[in-house]
Amino acid sequence: MDKRVFDTPSDTARGFAEYLLKQHKQKEKLNIALSGGSTPKLLFNLLATEYQDQFDWSKLHFYWGDERCVPPTSTESNYKMTNDLLLSKVEIPESNIHRVLGENDPEQEADRYAKEIAEQLPSLKGIPRFDIIILGMGEDGHTASIFPHEIELIKDSRVCAVGTNPDSGQKRVTLTGSTINNAASVCFLVTGKGKAEKVDEIFNTKGLYLDYPASHISPTHGDLIWFMDVDSLTNV
Ligand code: 6PG
């Protein structure tokens, strides 16, 4: 497990931006699944400003690792957040943006999105293979929209499934653990003291770590990199 630790959340976002820039230079096309959350917001803002001119945006195809089942105009939408901070500010072809249609019926959309991913991506052992999947981790140890009460979605053999936020009941379309663990590179972006307890349990395989979906992320044929700030490591 590759841990890259930075002083602040902004430095953590920059650390990932540098990683993405390097990966982007090595390939003609990068299929990337994005995440919602606070650290990705810092990343998207950085990419749209300081890094805008360093990328050939036509090489990047953006998907979402999870999306709330809301319209793309909703303040809850991960697509809206990404579009506001990044996509609307860079020269990226519309056809490179593969959003989850959050306005659709969740189960039907999970099926549709899975088909789009399977059609567009190469596969390994019959499972679509992303080049990079960005993940956050909630304070409950959830990742993407795989929550502890639905931890069976980690081993679910489908490409996508419908997850449920346990607090709000909000439905989300999420990649399953089978798809996430088939990626060439999975990058956690985790910052803040609120994550330190779960990070400690996961890194040291102690406490209730097996109850946390994030602890079951381990690419079978790929890299696992944690981009973190020092605050998220205070318990380790
Ligand atoms: C979402 C995200 C979610 C997020 C975690 C961490 O749709 O909300 O995909 O999984 O990554 O909740 O969020 P923070 O980085 O803001 O703590």
CSV table of C-alpha atoms and ligand atoms in Angstrom, one decimal:
chain,number,residue,atom,x,y,z
A,1,MET,CA,0.0,0.0,0.0
A,2,ASP,CA,1.5,3.3,-1.2
A,3,LYS,CA,0.9,6.1,1.3
A,4,ARG,CA,1.7,9.7,0.1
A,5,VAL,CA,1.4,12.1,3.0
A,6,PHE,CA,1.2,15.9,2.7
A,7,ASP,CA,1.0,18.8,5.1
A,8,THR,CA,-2.5,20.1,4.1
A,9,PRO,CA,-5.5,19.1,2.1
A,10,SER,CA,-4.4,21.5,-0.7
A,11,ASP,CA,-1.0,19.9,-0.8
A,12,THR,CA,-2.7,16.5,-1.0
A,13,ALA,CA,-4.8,17.6,-3.9
A,14,ARG,CA,-1.6,19.0,-5.6
A,15,GLY,CA,0.1,15.7,-4.9
A,16,PHE,CA,-2.6,13.9,-6.8
A,17,ALA,CA,-2.6,16.5,-9.6
A,18,GLU,CA,1.1,15.8,-10.2
A,19,TYR,CA,0.4,12.0,-10.2
A,20,LEU,CA,-2.5,12.5,-12.7
A,21,LEU,CA,-0.3,14.7,-14.9
A,22,LYS,CA,2.4,12.0,-15.1
A,23,GLN,CA,-0.1,9.3,-15.9
A,24,HIS,CA,-1.8,11.4,-18.5
A,25,LYS,CA,1.6,11.9,-20.3
A,26,GLN,CA,2.2,8.2,-20.5
A,27,LYS,CA,-1.1,7.2,-22.3
A,28,GLU,CA,-3.1,8.4,-25.3
A,29,LYS,CA,-6.4,7.9,-23.3
A,30,LEU,CA,-7.2,7.7,-19.6
A,31,ASN,CA,-10.5,6.4,-18.3
A,32,ILE,CA,-11.0,8.0,-14.9
A,33,ALA,CA,-13.8,7.5,-12.4
A,34,LEU,CA,-14.2,10.6,-10.2
A,35,SER,CA,-15.4,11.0,-6.6
A,36,GLY,CA,-17.5,13.6,-4.8
A,37,GLY,CA,-16.3,15.0,-1.5
A,38,SER,CA,-14.3,17.9,-0.1
A,39,THR,CA,-10.7,16.9,-1.2
A,40,PRO,CA,-11.8,16.3,-4.9
A,41,LYS,CA,-13.3,19.8,-4.8
A,42,LEU,CA,-9.8,21.2,-4.1
A,43,LEU,CA,-8.3,19.0,-6.8
A,44,PHE,CA,-10.8,20.1,-9.5
A,45,ASN,CA,-10.2,23.7,-8.7
A,46,LEU,CA,-6.5,23.2,-8.9
A,47,LEU,CA,-6.8,21.3,-12.2
A,48,ALA,CA,-8.9,24.1,-13.7
A,49,THR,CA,-6.5,26.8,-12.7
A,50,GLU,CA,-2.8,26.1,-12.1
A,51,TYR,CA,-2.8,22.9,-14.1
A,52,GLN,CA,-5.2,23.8,-16.9
A,53,ASP,CA,-2.6,24.4,-19.6
A,54,GLN,CA,-0.5,21.3,-18.6
A,55,PHE,CA,-3.1,18.8,-19.7
A,56,ASP,CA,-4.3,17.6,-23.1
A,57,TRP,CA,-7.9,17.3,-21.9
A,58,SER,CA,-9.0,15.4,-25.0
A,59,LYS,CA,-7.0,12.4,-23.6
A,60,LEU,CA,-9.1,12.2,-20.4
A,61,HIS,CA,-12.5,10.4,-20.2
A,62,PHE,CA,-14.4,11.2,-17.0
A,63,TYR,CA,-16.8,8.8,-15.3
A,64,TRP,CA,-18.1,8.9,-11.7
A,65,GLY,CA,-17.4,6.2,-9.1
A,66,ASP,CA,-20.7,7.2,-7.5
A,67,GLU,CA,-23.4,9.7,-8.1
A,68,ARG,CA,-26.4,10.8,-6.1
A,69,CYS,CA,-29.8,10.0,-7.8
A,70,VAL,CA,-30.6,13.6,-8.3
A,71,PRO,CA,-30.8,15.9,-11.4
A,72,PRO,CA,-27.5,17.3,-12.8
A,73,THR,CA,-28.7,20.7,-11.7
A,74,SER,CA,-29.0,19.7,-8.0
A,75,THR,CA,-26.5,21.0,-5.5
A,76,GLU,CA,-26.2,17.4,-4.3
A,77,SER,CA,-25.0,16.2,-7.8
A,78,ASN,CA,-21.3,15.1,-8.0
A,79,TYR,CA,-21.5,15.9,-11.7
A,80,LYS,CA,-22.7,19.4,-11.0
A,81,MET,CA,-19.8,20.0,-8.6
A,82,THR,CA,-17.3,18.7,-11.1
A,83,ASN,CA,-18.8,20.6,-13.9
A,84,ASP,CA,-18.9,23.9,-12.0
A,85,LEU,CA,-15.3,23.6,-10.7
A,86,LEU,CA,-13.6,21.8,-13.6
A,87,LEU,CA,-15.4,20.6,-16.7
A,88,SER,CA,-17.0,24.0,-17.6
A,89,LYS,CA,-13.5,25.6,-17.4
A,90,VAL,CA,-11.4,23.3,-19.6
A,91,GLU,CA,-11.4,22.3,-23.3
A,92,ILE,CA,-12.7,18.8,-22.9
A,93,PRO,CA,-15.0,17.3,-25.6
A,94,GLU,CA,-18.5,16.7,-24.4
A,95,SER,CA,-18.2,13.1,-25.5
A,96,ASN,CA,-15.5,12.6,-23.0
A,97,ILE,CA,-17.8,13.3,-20.1
A,98,HIS,CA,-19.8,10.2,-19.1
A,99,ARG,CA,-22.1,11.2,-16.3
A,100,VAL,CA,-24.5,9.1,-14.4
A,101,LEU,CA,-28.0,10.2,-15.3
A,102,GLY,CA,-29.0,10.9,-11.8
A,103,GLU,CA,-32.5,12.0,-12.9
A,104,ASN,CA,-33.3,8.5,-14.0
A,105,ASP,CA,-34.7,5.6,-12.0
A,106,PRO,CA,-31.8,4.3,-9.9
A,107,GLU,CA,-31.9,0.6,-10.8
A,108,GLN,CA,-32.5,1.3,-14.5
A,109,GLU,CA,-29.6,3.9,-14.4
A,110,ALA,CA,-27.3,1.5,-12.7
A,111,ASP,CA,-27.9,-1.0,-15.5
A,112,ARG,CA,-27.6,1.7,-18.2
A,113,TYR,CA,-24.3,3.1,-16.8
A,114,ALA,CA,-22.9,-0.4,-16.4
A,115,LYS,CA,-23.5,-1.0,-20.1
A,116,GLU,CA,-21.9,2.3,-21.1
A,117,ILE,CA,-18.8,1.5,-19.0
A,118,ALA,CA,-18.6,-2.0,-20.4
A,119,GLU,CA,-18.9,-0.7,-24.0
A,120,GLN,CA,-16.3,2.1,-23.5
A,121,LEU,CA,-13.6,0.5,-21.4
A,122,PRO,CA,-11.2,-2.4,-21.9
A,123,SER,CA,-11.8,-5.3,-19.6
A,124,LEU,CA,-9.7,-7.7,-17.6
A,125,LYS,CA,-11.1,-11.1,-16.7
A,126,GLY,CA,-14.4,-9.9,-18.1
A,127,ILE,CA,-14.7,-6.9,-15.8
A,128,PRO,CA,-14.3,-3.3,-17.1
A,129,ARG,CA,-10.9,-1.8,-16.1
A,130,PHE,CA,-10.5,1.8,-15.3
A,131,ASP,CA,-7.1,3.4,-15.6
A,132,ILE,CA,-7.7,5.5,-12.4
A,133,ILE,CA,-10.4,5.5,-9.8
A,134,ILE,CA,-10.5,8.3,-7.3
A,135,LEU,CA,-12.1,7.5,-4.0
A,136,GLY,CA,-12.9,9.3,-0.8
A,137,MET,CA,-13.6,7.7,2.5
A,138,GLY,CA,-16.4,8.8,4.8
A,139,GLU,CA,-16.0,9.0,8.6
A,140,ASP,CA,-18.0,5.7,8.7
A,141,GLY,CA,-15.5,4.0,6.5
A,142,HIS,CA,-17.7,4.1,3.4
A,143,THR,CA,-16.2,4.6,0.0
A,144,ALA,CA,-17.8,5.6,-3.3
A,145,SER,CA,-21.4,4.9,-2.2
A,146,ILE,CA,-20.7,1.6,-0.6
A,147,PHE,CA,-21.8,2.1,3.0
A,148,PRO,CA,-21.2,-0.3,5.9
A,149,HIS,CA,-24.8,-1.5,6.0
A,150,GLU,CA,-24.5,-2.5,2.4
A,151,ILE,CA,-21.0,-4.0,2.5
A,152,GLU,CA,-22.1,-6.8,0.2
A,153,LEU,CA,-21.7,-4.3,-2.7
A,154,ILE,CA,-18.0,-4.8,-2.3
A,155,LYS,CA,-18.2,-8.3,-3.7
A,156,ASP,CA,-21.2,-7.7,-5.9
A,157,SER,CA,-20.4,-9.1,-9.4
A,158,ARG,CA,-22.2,-6.4,-11.2
A,159,VAL,CA,-20.4,-3.3,-12.6
A,160,CYS,CA,-22.7,-0.9,-10.9
A,161,ALA,CA,-25.3,-1.1,-8.2
A,162,VAL,CA,-27.7,1.2,-6.2
A,163,GLY,CA,-26.4,2.2,-2.8
A,164,THR,CA,-28.3,4.0,0.0
A,165,ASN,CA,-27.1,6.7,2.2
A,166,PRO,CA,-28.0,5.4,5.7
A,167,ASP,CA,-28.6,8.8,7.2
A,168,SER,CA,-30.7,10.4,4.4
A,169,GLY,CA,-32.0,7.4,2.6
A,170,GLN,CA,-30.7,9.0,-0.6
A,171,LYS,CA,-30.2,6.5,-3.4
A,172,ARG,CA,-26.9,6.6,-5.3
A,173,VAL,CA,-25.5,4.7,-8.3
A,174,THR,CA,-22.1,3.3,-7.3
A,175,LEU,CA,-19.4,1.2,-8.8
A,176,THR,CA,-19.2,-2.1,-7.0
A,177,GLY,CA,-16.1,-3.3,-5.3
A,178,SER,CA,-15.6,-5.8,-8.1
A,179,THR,CA,-15.2,-3.0,-10.6
A,180,ILE,CA,-13.1,-0.8,-8.3
A,181,ASN,CA,-10.7,-3.6,-7.4
A,182,ASN,CA,-10.2,-4.3,-11.2
A,183,ALA,CA,-8.8,-0.9,-11.9
A,184,ALA,CA,-5.2,-0.3,-12.9
A,185,SER,CA,-4.9,2.4,-10.1
A,186,VAL,CA,-7.1,3.2,-7.2
A,187,CYS,CA,-6.3,6.5,-5.5
A,188,PHE,CA,-7.8,7.5,-2.1
A,189,LEU,CA,-7.9,11.2,-1.4
A,190,VAL,CA,-8.4,11.3,2.4
A,191,THR,CA,-7.8,14.4,4.6
A,192,GLY,CA,-8.8,15.7,8.0
A,193,LYS,CA,-8.8,14.6,11.6
A,194,GLY,CA,-12.3,13.1,11.2
A,195,LYS,CA,-10.8,10.2,9.2
A,196,ALA,CA,-7.9,9.5,11.5
A,197,GLU,CA,-9.6,6.8,13.6
A,198,LYS,CA,-10.8,4.8,10.6
A,199,VAL,CA,-7.5,5.2,8.8
A,200,ASP,CA,-5.6,3.9,11.8
A,201,GLU,CA,-7.9,0.8,12.1
A,202,ILE,CA,-7.6,0.1,8.4
A,203,PHE,CA,-3.9,0.6,8.1
A,204,ASN,CA,-3.2,-1.4,11.3
A,205,THR,CA,-6.0,-4.0,10.6
A,206,LYS,CA,-7.5,-3.6,14.0
A,207,GLY,CA,-10.8,-2.8,15.7
A,208,LEU,CA,-13.8,-3.1,13.4
A,209,TYR,CA,-11.8,-2.4,10.2
A,210,LEU,CA,-13.5,-5.3,8.3
A,211,ASP,CA,-16.9,-3.5,8.7
A,212,TYR,CA,-15.5,-0.6,6.7
A,213,PRO,CA,-16.0,-0.8,2.9
A,214,ALA,CA,-12.8,1.2,2.4
A,215,SER,CA,-10.7,-1.6,4.0
A,216,HIS,CA,-11.8,-4.0,1.3
A,217,ILE,CA,-10.4,-1.9,-1.6
A,218,SER,CA,-7.3,-3.7,-2.9
A,219,PRO,CA,-6.8,-3.8,-6.7
A,220,THR,CA,-6.0,-7.4,-7.8
A,221,HIS,CA,-4.0,-6.2,-10.7
A,222,GLY,CA,-3.2,-2.6,-10.0
A,223,ASP,CA,-1.9,0.0,-7.6
A,224,LEU,CA,-3.5,1.3,-4.4
A,225,ILE,CA,-2.3,4.7,-3.4
A,226,TRP,CA,-3.5,6.8,-0.4
A,227,PHE,CA,-3.0,10.5,-0.9
A,228,MET,CA,-3.4,11.9,2.6
A,229,ASP,CA,-2.7,14.9,4.9
A,230,VAL,CA,-1.0,14.6,8.3
A,231,ASP,CA,-4.3,15.3,10.1
A,232,SER,CA,-5.8,12.0,8.8
A,233,LEU,CA,-2.8,10.1,10.2
A,234,THR,CA,-2.8,11.5,13.7
A,235,ASN,CA,-3.9,8.2,15.2
A,236,VAL,CA,-1.5,5.9,13.2
B,1,6PG,C1,-19.9,11.3,-2.3
B,1,6PG,C2,-18.5,10.7,-2.3
B,1,6PG,C3,-18.2,10.1,-0.9
B,1,6PG,C4,-17.1,10.9,-0.4
B,1,6PG,C5,-16.9,10.6,1.1
B,1,6PG,C6,-15.8,11.5,1.6
B,1,6PG,O1,-20.6,11.1,-3.2
B,1,6PG,O2,-20.2,11.9,-1.2
B,1,6PG,O3,-18.2,9.9,-3.3
B,1,6PG,O4,-17.9,8.7,-1.0
B,1,6PG,O5,-15.9,10.6,-1.1
B,1,6PG,O6,-18.1,10.9,1.7
B,1,6PG,O7,-16.2,12.8,1.5
B,1,6PG,P1,-15.2,14.0,2.1
B,1,6PG,O8,-13.9,13.8,1.4
B,1,6PG,O9,-15.9,15.2,1.8
B,1,6PG,O10,-15.0,13.7,3.6
